[in-house]
Every structure is written in structure tokens, then in C-alpha cells.
Amino acid sequence: MSERELILAFESSCDETSVAVVENGVTILSNIIATQINSHKRFGGVVPEVASRHHVEQITDCINLALAEAKVTYADLTAVAVTYGPGLVGSLLIGVTAAKTVAYAHHLPLIPVNHMAGHIYAARFVKPLVYPLLALMVSGGHTELVMVTAPGEFAIIGETRDDAAGEAYDKIGRVLGITYPAGKEVDRLAHLGHDTFHFPRAMDGEANLDFSFSGLKSAFINTVHHADQLGETLDRNDLAASFQAAVVDVLVDKTMQALREHPVSQLVIAGGVAANQGLREAMTAALATQFPEVDVVIPPVRLTGDNAAMIGAAAHIELAKQHFADETLNAVPNLNFARA
Amino acid sequence: MKILALDTSNQAMSVAVMVDGQVLAEMTLNRKKTHSEQLLPTIDHLLQLSALTPEALDRVVVADGPGSYTGLRIAVTTAKTLADTLQLELVGISSLATLAAGALRTKDLIVPLMDARRQNVFAGMYQWLDGALINVAADRHVALDQLLAELALLKQPVTFIGGDVAKFRDAIKARLGAQAHFVDAVSALPQAGRLALLGQHAAPVPPATFVPRYLRLTEAETNWLKTHDDKGHAPYVEKV
Ligand SMILES: [Zn+2]
């Protein structure tokens, strides 16, 4: 008997097909990511049917590459894990179907993983997690504050009531003529400009921990259109800086408010927007003055985006709890943590 | 040869186990339940009833399209994954041919069809010749009106087959009259045993690059291609 716990993990919830092999929940032996970004750039955003088609093209190749790079065979595996939600149903189904089939063919236990849990557990590759911890989850599809009270125990304490932060970046990016996905470029421009427009910070200062970004998005678009009508050209750098400042201010303020209400020693910043430099800088600065004792964990960029290694890390926790699924496992596109 | 055959391209799902040309087990489910939930449990059940394990199989035969996009992908992904992971042979057979094979003992032109929405269908033309099912005209996505106009010109008897034929029956009769024949409700459903027969001698294909035959670009791609050129574009998918 080998003491190695090897999980073959699948992730296909949106526009990345990814398969990874993770050892003992902490070591990435392989993490193959096939990104469809060049395809969806054509359409200015992810087209679900196109995404599903790419996943079918890629999935077998990704499995074989993941095993080869990890230098393991099916016989070495302990379990198979897969994201079963939230996400695009057609996309999720490819990973779910392939993972179920591999688990069935090799008589391995199948572990269903919540995609959001995966994003949070990407932090486990940086250092051991200390519970309870607070996670700020920001991506193209989600903006949530999540309390992780114990391994694999999640509760939402705040969430967006409309657009996700990443979604707002893409929408205002379009207005600035930046191709999808816009986050990185808006972040870059923001560092070249100043917050001169003072866009609204929606819900900031309210007693709840929820977010709203649609008002900010509208204020941004109206400002640009109004200038267009007057024949004025606004400074793109200042526009980007003003937008980013409004987003980051709210994210940081709500996170500080959450830390006041829910004392923890660790803060995890998870999801694709965690790669945003403006957010990283502002959060680090706010913690240094208000919560110097709180340890902030931000996974490296490769692990903040969608990838299967993070699903393997989350599956390690579920494996210990023996949380398995059978062959009827289906995609659950609107899967979410319970609200606290 | 031990074959597992599966078809999830229609509303009905069909799975069969065939050993040396004999069907050991076949199941067709026509409830509106998701293929994702019922396909693998059905495969497991039929293999157990056949006293086989998945690794004992030699070949997987799958109906690879056309059909409902999401449905197609369930069987195709299951088939290609199973074939690759257990190193089995993989064969893809037209889901329209699978339907056509249900129209027995007829010299008619056989037209299997599936609803493709907005008065369009996926359809092909088949005929039995010396006991073999011959593809007379390629499977395609076509307006129902155009298909019926073409068939009217042929002036030969046509048997329509498929679960969706019932919704178009009036339109077909109005256009083709006595030229059109129909099968009963049982024959209208896909039967994976027939799929296994069609696929038992076909040449296997590599699983990794195997994809469904959708016979239609997505709307987004069609619109994009009106103003752009596909050639020279950066690879749509990249390993990073
Ligand atoms: Zn994600």
C-alpha cells in the first residue's frame, strides 16, 4: 500500500478545460489548463455552446497530459474529483461526464466539488489554512464574502445583488474599447491615471455585507456617453483609475467590515479578480493599518483563475469526510453555499 | 467482439450490449429525464446483466450526431472517455443512420429526421441494399419545406422515421400525400442494438480528437464568419 493520496481532478465550469493530479491535497503534480480565451474573444464574451464544443475537443487530451506530466497511471489514483457547479450547464456536463466515466471504468470513488470551494482551497497551495477564516471571492461570475468555519464548511455572509466585480470590468472595458477579458488591461490603465470622476461606492457604509456593481457600471457608461455627446474626450487612464478605485474601495471596506464582525486570523482572496494589482495593494494596505495580525493569503495568478488543481485541493477535504457521488451525478449550474 | 452501444442524441436514450453479433441487453428510455443522470447507471446495469465489466469490452459504438447538442455530448463524452481510459476501440455512427436502421423490410427511401427548430430538421436519406443500410444522401440541416420539395421530385415512396416525425406528419402528408409512409411508435425510437450492428465492422477512430457531428455551426460563429476570416486566426484553444 502506498501512502500517496492521488486525486485526478476535473474542472470545466466555464471556458477552461482543466485536469490535474494533486497529491495529499497540497502538492500539484500536474495542472493542465486548456483556455478558450482566443475563441471567445471573437464574440466579446463566453458563448456557452461554443465553450461546450471546445470542452469535448479538449477533455481526453487534458486527462492524458495530466497523468503523463504527473507520471502516474490510473492504478495509482485514490479518487476522481470534479466541479459539478456553479457554472455553465453545458460546460459543466463535459467535466462531470468524463470524470464519472473515468471513476466508473477504474472503480474509483467520485468526489463532487463546488467550484467556489475550489477557488478558496487554491490558497492551500500557498500555506496551511487556519480556521475559521474569511474568504473574499471575486471573479467574472461571483463576488462573495464567505466564512470558512472548518475544513469544507462554508457560509456566505455577503454577496453581490447584481453584477459580479469581474463582470463589471468586462462591461466597462467594452466601453473603453478593450477586448474581452478586460480586467488586466483596466488594471494596467488604472495605475497610469487618477480617481478624478469619483463614481458612486454603492452600499458602502451600509450595515450589511452585500455588494452592488450595476450602479457603478451605469454611472461609468453615462459619464462616457455624456462626454461623447458634448464632443469631449475623457482621459481613459483616469476613467479606468476611477472605476477601479470605486470597485476596490467597496471590496476593501466590506472586507474590513466583515473582519470586524467575524474575527479570524486568515483572509483568503480567491477568484480571477484576485490577480488585480489594485485590489492586492489596497487590501494589503488596509490590513496593515486595521488588522495587522490578520494573515492575507492570495494564490499565485495561475491558481486564481479556473484550474483543476484547486478542485483537487478542495476534494482532499471532501475525501476525508467520505463525501462521494454515484453515477447519477449531474451538473448543478446554480450551486451555491448556504447563506449564513 | 464485445460491444457497448449508446445513443443520447434524441429525447429517448438507448444503450445496448452486444457480444459476437448477439444482443445480450438493450434498454431504451423515453422519459424526459436528463441523459446525464441516467446514461452511466444504465450502462452499469446492462453490463452487470450481461455479466461483463467495462474493462472486458472491446469496442464502444456511439451515435455521434446530428441531434440535440447537449444530449449528443453526453454519449460522445462518455464513449470517448471510456474508450481512451480503457483502451477500447471507438466507432462513431450517424444518429440518423441509427434511426433509419429501425425501418425494416422496406424498399422505400428511408428518411430519418429530427426537429432542429424553426421549421428546420436534421435529416438524411437511406435505403436497404442486399441487407446493408446505404446512405443515399448525406445527413444535413435543412428546412423542412426544402426537404419535402426535393422528396416530391423523386416521385418514389418515402418512409419517415424518428421520434419527432409525429409533429411534422401533417405537413409531410400535405406535401407528399400517398408517397409518404410512416412507422409505428416503437420503431420510431432509436435502438442501440441496431447501432451496435451498424458499428460492429466500422473502422475505429482515435478517441482524443473525436467530436460530435453537429452539422451546424453555432449562431455566434456563423455571425462572426460573415465579417471575419477563420484562416490565420490564433488557435482558439491553447494549453497554458
Ligand atoms: Zn471560477
XYZ file of C-alpha atoms and ligand atoms in Angstrom:
581
model
C 0.000 0.000 0.000
C 1.202 3.403 -0.971
C 0.670 6.337 1.371
C 0.254 8.720 -1.524
C -3.252 10.089 -1.872
C -3.611 10.961 -5.561
C -6.694 12.774 -6.820
C -7.397 13.193 -10.538
C -9.404 16.425 -10.654
C -11.582 17.891 -13.429
C -12.709 21.477 -13.978
C -14.827 22.661 -16.932
C -17.327 25.105 -15.457
C -16.723 27.948 -17.908
C -14.142 28.393 -20.668
C -11.160 26.466 -19.318
C -10.825 22.708 -19.673
C -8.529 21.596 -16.893
C -7.371 18.287 -15.448
C -4.889 17.967 -12.587
C -3.266 15.399 -10.360
C -2.931 16.544 -6.743
C -1.032 14.636 -4.068
C -2.260 14.690 -0.466
C -4.248 17.880 -1.117
C -1.133 20.057 -1.121
C 1.191 19.139 -3.977
C 0.362 19.813 -7.631
C 1.849 17.013 -9.744
C 0.202 18.370 -12.890
C -2.339 21.056 -13.728
C -3.197 21.073 -17.431
C -5.257 24.111 -18.453
C -6.661 24.499 -21.965
C -8.030 28.016 -22.213
C -10.582 29.027 -24.851
C -9.997 32.728 -24.442
C -8.914 33.269 -28.079
C -12.147 31.703 -29.219
C -14.493 33.756 -27.054
C -12.592 36.995 -27.763
C -14.250 36.778 -31.184
C -17.636 37.295 -29.548
C -16.707 39.687 -26.742
C -17.580 37.139 -24.055
C -18.086 33.452 -23.397
C -20.624 31.823 -25.747
C -21.918 28.736 -23.877
C -22.448 26.457 -26.906
C -19.001 27.285 -28.289
C -17.482 26.619 -24.852
C -19.187 23.216 -24.614
C -17.875 22.225 -28.026
C -14.313 23.154 -27.123
C -14.541 21.160 -23.877
C -15.403 17.974 -25.815
C -12.442 18.573 -28.152
C -10.039 19.026 -25.260
C -11.072 16.757 -22.428
C -9.364 13.474 -23.378
C -6.125 15.185 -24.279
C -6.120 17.033 -20.944
C -6.637 13.799 -18.984
C -3.748 12.084 -20.744
C -1.430 15.075 -20.367
C -2.278 15.397 -16.663
C -1.452 11.748 -15.980
C 1.712 11.823 -18.095
C 3.045 15.004 -16.537
C 2.325 13.677 -13.038
C 3.997 10.389 -14.014
C 1.130 8.345 -12.599
C -1.262 5.776 -14.054
C -4.937 5.119 -13.339
C -3.867 2.310 -10.999
C -2.069 4.825 -8.754
C -5.146 7.026 -8.246
C -7.087 7.283 -4.992
C -10.129 9.129 -6.291
C -11.584 11.257 -9.087
C -12.953 14.732 -8.353
C -14.995 17.120 -10.461
C -16.600 20.556 -10.379
C -20.361 19.963 -10.599
C -21.405 23.613 -10.147
C -21.818 26.519 -10.269
C -21.144 27.338 -13.910
C -22.471 26.943 -17.441
C -24.510 23.756 -17.595
C -23.204 22.588 -20.989
C -19.616 23.199 -19.923
C -20.031 21.552 -16.518
C -21.543 18.463 -18.126
C -18.372 17.636 -20.067
C -16.189 17.514 -16.971
C -18.885 15.732 -14.962
C -19.457 13.132 -17.696
C -15.753 12.468 -18.260
C -14.983 12.293 -14.529
C -17.884 9.925 -13.861
C -16.747 7.696 -16.716
C -13.132 7.539 -15.501
C -14.260 6.823 -11.932
C -16.639 4.116 -13.153
C -14.127 2.485 -15.522
C -11.430 2.276 -12.847
C -13.667 1.594 -9.830
C -12.607 4.806 -8.092
C -14.634 6.951 -5.697
C -16.088 10.115 -7.290
C -15.932 13.380 -5.344
C -18.269 16.218 -6.378
C -16.716 19.643 -5.727
C -18.271 23.098 -5.543
C -16.296 25.378 -7.879
C -16.246 28.149 -5.253
C -14.756 25.787 -2.681
C -12.074 25.074 -5.250
C -11.240 28.772 -5.616
C -10.920 29.136 -1.848
C -8.807 25.986 -1.482
C -6.359 27.248 -4.127
C -4.938 29.096 -1.108
C -3.962 25.753 0.423
C -1.148 25.521 -2.124
C 0.334 28.685 -0.570
C 0.198 27.643 3.079
C -1.894 25.626 5.588
C -5.279 27.208 6.289
C -6.289 28.275 9.796
C -9.981 28.046 10.683
C -12.213 29.908 10.942
C -11.093 32.026 8.011
C -12.692 34.663 5.838
C -12.571 34.430 2.047
C -13.269 37.233 -0.399
C -14.258 35.507 -3.609
C -14.121 37.773 -6.682
C -14.400 36.613 -10.265
C -16.241 37.175 -13.528
C -19.253 35.352 -12.145
C -19.090 35.885 -8.376
C -18.480 38.432 -5.664
C -18.928 36.927 -2.219
C -17.639 37.078 1.325
C -17.508 33.538 2.665
C -16.791 32.323 6.186
C -14.977 29.001 6.234
C -15.716 27.828 9.755
C -13.961 24.460 9.493
C -12.457 22.378 6.675
C -15.066 22.229 3.886
C -17.686 24.213 5.884
C -18.758 27.362 4.061
C -21.294 30.109 4.749
C -21.929 33.224 2.675
C -22.020 36.379 4.787
C -22.160 38.848 1.884
C -22.682 38.701 -1.873
C -23.410 40.842 -4.895
C -27.027 41.718 -5.531
C -26.465 42.239 -9.254
C -23.254 42.128 -11.326
C -20.096 40.361 -10.219
C -16.998 42.562 -9.958
C -15.293 40.828 -12.887
C -18.424 41.218 -14.996
C -18.407 44.976 -14.341
C -14.783 45.121 -15.536
C -15.736 43.426 -18.809
C -18.721 45.721 -19.367
C -16.863 48.980 -18.810
C -13.903 47.535 -20.731
C -16.150 47.277 -23.779
C -16.978 50.992 -23.453
C -13.238 51.761 -23.370
C -12.707 49.620 -26.471
C -10.767 46.937 -24.577
C -11.252 43.391 -25.850
C -12.660 40.735 -23.562
C -11.493 39.869 -20.933
C -10.820 43.430 -19.820
C -9.663 43.039 -16.206
C -5.929 43.025 -16.788
C -5.904 45.998 -19.154
C -8.222 48.110 -16.976
C -5.931 47.325 -14.042
C -2.912 48.485 -16.084
C -4.588 51.722 -17.229
C -5.799 52.400 -13.698
C -2.214 52.531 -12.493
C -1.494 55.273 -15.047
C -4.411 57.508 -14.018
C -6.120 59.094 -11.019
C -9.538 58.846 -9.443
C -10.943 62.109 -10.822
C -14.527 61.050 -11.526
C -15.496 59.861 -8.033
C -18.003 57.244 -9.127
C -20.532 56.032 -6.515
C -19.499 53.402 -3.960
C -22.797 51.515 -3.801
C -23.851 50.028 -0.465
C -20.608 51.163 1.137
C -21.201 52.002 4.782
C -24.466 50.035 4.969
C -24.851 47.570 7.831
C -24.969 44.505 5.547
C -22.004 42.887 3.786
C -23.571 42.788 0.318
C -22.272 44.356 -2.874
C -23.780 46.061 -5.925
C -21.852 46.987 -9.054
C -24.577 47.730 -11.589
C -24.961 51.364 -10.422
C -21.239 51.936 -10.824
C -21.309 50.398 -14.266
C -24.225 52.663 -15.310
C -22.548 55.779 -13.855
C -19.413 54.948 -15.838
C -21.277 54.392 -19.091
C -23.384 57.532 -18.641
C -20.282 59.637 -17.993
C -18.627 58.415 -21.187
C -21.776 58.810 -23.307
C -22.443 62.288 -21.950
C -18.912 63.366 -22.894
C -19.352 61.802 -26.336
C -22.471 63.889 -26.917
C -20.600 67.053 -25.982
C -17.763 66.051 -28.265
C -15.363 65.771 -25.334
C -12.756 63.067 -24.939
C -12.179 61.828 -21.422
C -8.844 60.548 -20.158
C -9.014 56.744 -20.410
C -6.446 56.290 -17.678
C -8.438 58.445 -15.276
C -11.646 56.648 -16.215
C -10.039 53.281 -15.518
C -8.466 54.540 -12.284
C -11.792 55.993 -11.105
C -13.695 52.812 -11.893
C -11.109 50.578 -10.254
C -10.918 52.814 -7.172
C -14.684 52.520 -6.717
C -14.623 48.724 -7.039
C -11.590 48.268 -4.834
C -12.848 50.699 -2.160
C -16.073 48.746 -1.779
C -14.341 45.358 -1.784
C -11.821 46.524 0.824
C -14.364 48.342 3.015
C -16.772 45.403 3.072
C -13.941 43.002 3.819
C -12.787 45.169 6.749
C -16.372 45.327 7.993
C -16.592 41.523 7.743
C -13.342 41.150 9.703
C -14.732 43.396 12.458
C -17.883 41.271 12.714
C -16.186 37.895 12.279
C -12.764 37.794 13.925
C -10.399 35.459 12.067
C -6.660 35.161 11.720
C -6.601 34.458 7.971
C -8.081 36.214 4.951
C -8.083 34.398 1.606
C -8.576 36.372 -1.593
C -9.838 33.982 -4.246
C -11.053 34.010 -7.851
C -9.807 35.580 -11.063
C -10.047 39.189 -9.808
C -7.586 38.283 -7.026
C -4.933 38.798 -9.719
C -5.847 42.517 -9.808
C -2.869 44.598 -8.621
C -5.029 47.486 -7.434
C -7.026 45.140 -5.200
C -3.922 43.416 -3.837
C -2.251 46.742 -2.969
C -5.316 48.324 -1.369
C -6.201 45.214 0.636
C -2.650 44.813 1.935
C -2.513 48.474 2.934
C -5.892 48.372 4.721
C -4.953 45.222 6.619
C -1.626 46.731 7.694
C -3.378 49.624 9.419
C -6.615 47.989 10.615
C -5.845 44.286 11.101
C -2.081 43.848 11.213
C -2.497 40.435 12.883
C -4.600 39.025 10.006
C -2.613 36.924 7.564
C -3.705 37.508 3.940
C -3.315 34.592 1.539
C -3.533 35.283 -2.199
C -2.817 32.338 -4.513
C -0.432 32.891 -7.432
C -2.088 34.096 -10.659
C -2.090 30.647 -12.295
C -4.177 29.320 -9.404
C -6.608 32.258 -9.028
C -8.114 31.598 -12.464
C -10.117 28.440 -13.131
C -7.959 25.319 -12.848
C -8.366 21.721 -11.745
C -5.602 21.713 -9.115
C -7.808 23.853 -6.861
C -10.605 21.304 -7.318
C -8.157 18.599 -6.223
C -7.282 20.602 -3.100
C -10.953 21.029 -2.165
C -11.618 17.362 -2.972
C -8.936 16.312 -0.475
C -11.127 17.758 2.306
C -14.249 16.025 0.932
C -12.396 12.724 0.616
C -11.540 12.826 4.317
C -15.262 13.281 5.002
C -16.123 10.475 2.562
C -18.449 12.782 0.615
C -18.906 10.791 -2.580
C -21.310 10.880 -5.513
C -22.607 7.997 -7.597
C -23.093 7.574 -11.352
C -26.218 9.739 -11.350
C -24.197 12.889 -10.548
C -25.478 15.797 -12.629
C -24.303 19.359 -13.204
C -25.845 21.939 -10.852
C -25.388 25.271 -12.645
C -26.668 27.452 -9.795
C -24.979 25.591 -6.941
C -24.083 27.905 -4.080
C -23.015 27.893 -0.457
C -25.748 28.463 2.086
C -26.237 31.992 3.350
C -25.189 32.346 6.977
C -16.343 -8.964 -30.042
C -17.933 -7.300 -27.008
C -19.619 -4.026 -27.908
C -21.247 -1.310 -25.849
C -23.505 0.925 -27.964
C -25.018 4.200 -26.787
C -27.223 6.905 -28.230
C -28.327 10.072 -26.413
C -28.877 12.228 -29.488
C -32.684 12.090 -29.241
C -35.068 12.638 -26.354
C -35.074 8.859 -25.986
C -31.847 7.274 -24.779
C -30.772 3.802 -25.851
C -27.956 1.551 -24.631
C -27.104 -1.992 -25.703
C -24.525 -4.683 -25.035
C -23.721 -6.949 -27.984
C -21.389 -9.952 -27.877
C -20.364 -11.628 -31.144
C -23.333 -10.217 -33.012
C -25.901 -11.151 -30.356
C -27.676 -8.502 -28.296
C -27.326 -9.529 -24.641
C -29.087 -6.493 -23.240
C -30.761 -3.397 -24.568
C -32.607 -0.590 -22.852
C -34.401 2.381 -24.347
C -35.679 5.055 -22.003
C -38.115 7.616 -23.298
C -38.854 9.591 -20.157
C -37.987 13.248 -20.059
C -35.130 12.789 -17.636
C -31.626 14.084 -18.241
C -29.303 11.763 -20.125
C -26.539 12.882 -17.781
C -28.284 11.297 -14.800
C -29.333 8.057 -16.444
C -26.674 7.113 -19.005
C -23.900 5.726 -16.797
C -26.271 3.931 -14.369
C -27.919 2.302 -17.415
C -24.559 1.231 -18.842
C -23.592 -0.223 -15.462
C -26.911 -2.032 -15.146
C -26.763 -3.573 -18.631
C -23.132 -4.641 -18.258
C -23.977 -6.327 -14.958
C -26.953 -8.091 -16.525
C -24.608 -9.235 -19.286
C -22.078 -10.463 -16.705
C -19.453 -8.104 -18.112
C -17.215 -5.466 -16.594
C -16.318 -2.301 -18.544
C -12.706 -3.444 -18.969
C -13.921 -6.639 -20.674
C -15.346 -4.614 -23.579
C -13.616 -4.471 -26.976
C -15.455 -1.642 -28.635
C -17.696 1.336 -27.908
C -20.108 2.419 -30.652
C -21.731 5.805 -30.213
C -24.344 7.749 -32.162
C -22.247 10.850 -32.886
C -24.837 13.178 -34.384
C -26.679 15.060 -35.513
C -29.096 15.676 -32.656
C -29.660 17.765 -29.563
C -26.266 19.385 -28.898
C -26.206 18.819 -25.149
C -27.618 15.315 -25.483
C -25.071 14.316 -28.128
C -22.207 15.424 -25.976
C -23.251 13.163 -23.091
C -22.888 9.918 -25.067
C -19.917 11.144 -27.107
C -18.004 12.271 -23.989
C -18.851 9.035 -22.184
C -17.829 6.941 -25.195
C -14.559 8.714 -25.947
C -13.562 8.775 -22.269
C -14.403 5.104 -21.776
C -12.571 4.107 -24.960
C -9.492 6.146 -24.148
C -9.246 5.278 -20.471
C -9.696 1.509 -21.036
C -8.021 1.437 -24.460
C -11.097 0.167 -26.279
C -11.923 0.695 -29.935
C -14.178 3.656 -30.631
C -16.642 3.944 -33.513
C -18.996 6.822 -34.302
C -22.157 6.148 -36.303
C -24.667 8.687 -37.570
C -27.604 9.040 -35.198
C -29.836 9.389 -38.280
C -28.494 6.073 -39.639
C -29.325 4.561 -36.248
C -32.934 5.714 -36.633
C -33.076 4.629 -40.295
C -31.979 1.128 -39.311
C -35.265 0.796 -37.430
C -37.252 0.888 -40.706
C -37.113 -2.790 -41.666
C -38.466 -4.745 -44.600
C -38.910 -1.758 -46.849
C -37.584 -0.896 -50.300
C -38.668 2.724 -49.711
C -36.277 5.583 -49.464
C -35.865 5.944 -45.672
C -35.740 9.482 -44.310
C -34.833 9.688 -40.615
C -35.391 13.143 -39.186
C -35.087 15.165 -36.012
C -36.550 18.545 -35.157
C -33.918 21.296 -35.428
C -36.389 24.102 -34.520
C -37.858 26.951 -36.584
C -39.246 24.518 -39.192
C -35.788 23.059 -39.822
C -34.795 19.427 -39.436
C -31.730 17.238 -39.349
C -32.362 14.620 -41.998
C -30.644 12.045 -44.165
C -31.664 9.583 -46.889
C -31.021 5.870 -46.559
C -32.004 2.651 -48.309
C -31.568 -1.070 -47.726
C -29.478 -2.792 -50.381
C -28.740 -6.523 -50.061
C -29.241 -6.344 -46.312
C -26.956 -3.345 -45.827
C -28.136 0.153 -44.942
C -26.809 2.535 -47.609
C -26.510 6.284 -47.108
C -28.098 7.755 -50.259
C -27.819 11.456 -49.380
C -25.649 12.919 -46.637
C -27.090 13.892 -43.266
C -27.726 17.629 -43.149
C -29.507 20.524 -41.518
C -32.288 21.589 -43.884
C -35.569 23.498 -43.971
C -38.461 21.018 -43.812
C -40.084 22.667 -46.854
C -36.961 22.236 -48.939
C -36.543 18.606 -47.917
C -40.154 17.809 -48.794
C -39.852 19.615 -52.147
C -36.790 17.518 -53.023
C -38.514 14.298 -51.988
C -41.611 15.193 -54.051
C -39.402 15.480 -57.140
C -38.031 11.973 -56.573
C -41.541 10.554 -57.019
C -40.692 7.396 -55.069
C -42.136 6.038 -51.828
C -40.537 7.500 -48.696
C -40.659 6.098 -45.164
C -40.164 8.722 -42.472
C -38.724 7.634 -39.145
C -37.789 9.248 -35.839
C -39.424 10.378 -32.602
C -40.012 13.888 -34.000
C -41.791 12.719 -37.177
C -45.184 12.877 -35.425
C -45.016 16.686 -35.118
C -44.379 17.077 -38.839
C -46.749 14.350 -40.002
C -49.470 16.731 -41.202
C -47.013 18.900 -43.137
C -45.428 15.813 -44.715
C -48.789 14.342 -45.767
C -49.959 17.684 -47.141
C -46.906 17.852 -49.405
C -46.257 14.200 -50.298
C -49.674 12.538 -49.918
C -49.574 8.785 -50.551
C -45.854 8.950 -51.344
C -45.155 9.255 -47.603
C -45.135 6.247 -45.285
C -44.737 6.195 -41.532
C -43.521 3.664 -38.984
C -45.196 2.849 -35.692
C -44.276 4.489 -32.390
C -41.949 1.658 -31.312
C -39.853 1.694 -34.482
C -39.642 5.479 -34.266
C -37.336 5.263 -31.238
C -33.575 4.703 -31.575
C -32.480 1.186 -30.677
C -28.872 0.792 -29.600
C -28.862 -2.873 -30.673
C -29.189 -1.646 -34.268
C -26.482 0.938 -33.588
C -24.184 -1.883 -32.405
C -24.905 -3.821 -35.607
C -24.101 -0.784 -37.758
C -20.862 -0.209 -35.851
C -19.519 -3.707 -35.442
C -17.422 -3.722 -38.610
C -16.725 0.001 -38.986
C -13.132 1.251 -38.732
C -12.246 2.596 -35.268
C -11.228 6.243 -34.775
C -8.847 7.891 -32.250
C -10.776 8.900 -29.092
C -8.804 12.055 -28.223
C -9.862 14.012 -31.306
C -13.349 12.510 -31.542
C -16.163 15.113 -31.513
C -19.887 15.079 -32.281
C -21.066 15.802 -35.817
C -23.289 18.770 -35.051
C -23.837 19.555 -38.754
C -24.288 23.167 -37.754
C -22.022 25.950 -36.613
C -23.177 27.863 -33.559
C -25.088 31.080 -34.265
C -22.241 33.133 -32.775
C -19.696 31.568 -35.133
C -21.956 31.922 -38.165
C -22.414 35.629 -37.463
C -18.730 36.158 -36.780
C -17.753 34.472 -40.052
C -19.935 36.908 -42.000
C -17.405 39.644 -41.304
C -14.246 37.718 -40.378
C -11.942 35.098 -41.773
C -11.200 31.926 -39.882
C -7.850 31.412 -41.593
C -4.716 32.608 -39.879
C -6.590 33.173 -36.622
C -4.659 32.319 -33.456
C -5.556 28.833 -32.130
C -8.941 29.065 -30.441
C -7.841 26.850 -27.583
C -4.381 26.857 -26.049
C -2.779 24.919 -23.244
C -1.292 27.482 -20.899
Zn -14.077 30.343 -11.317
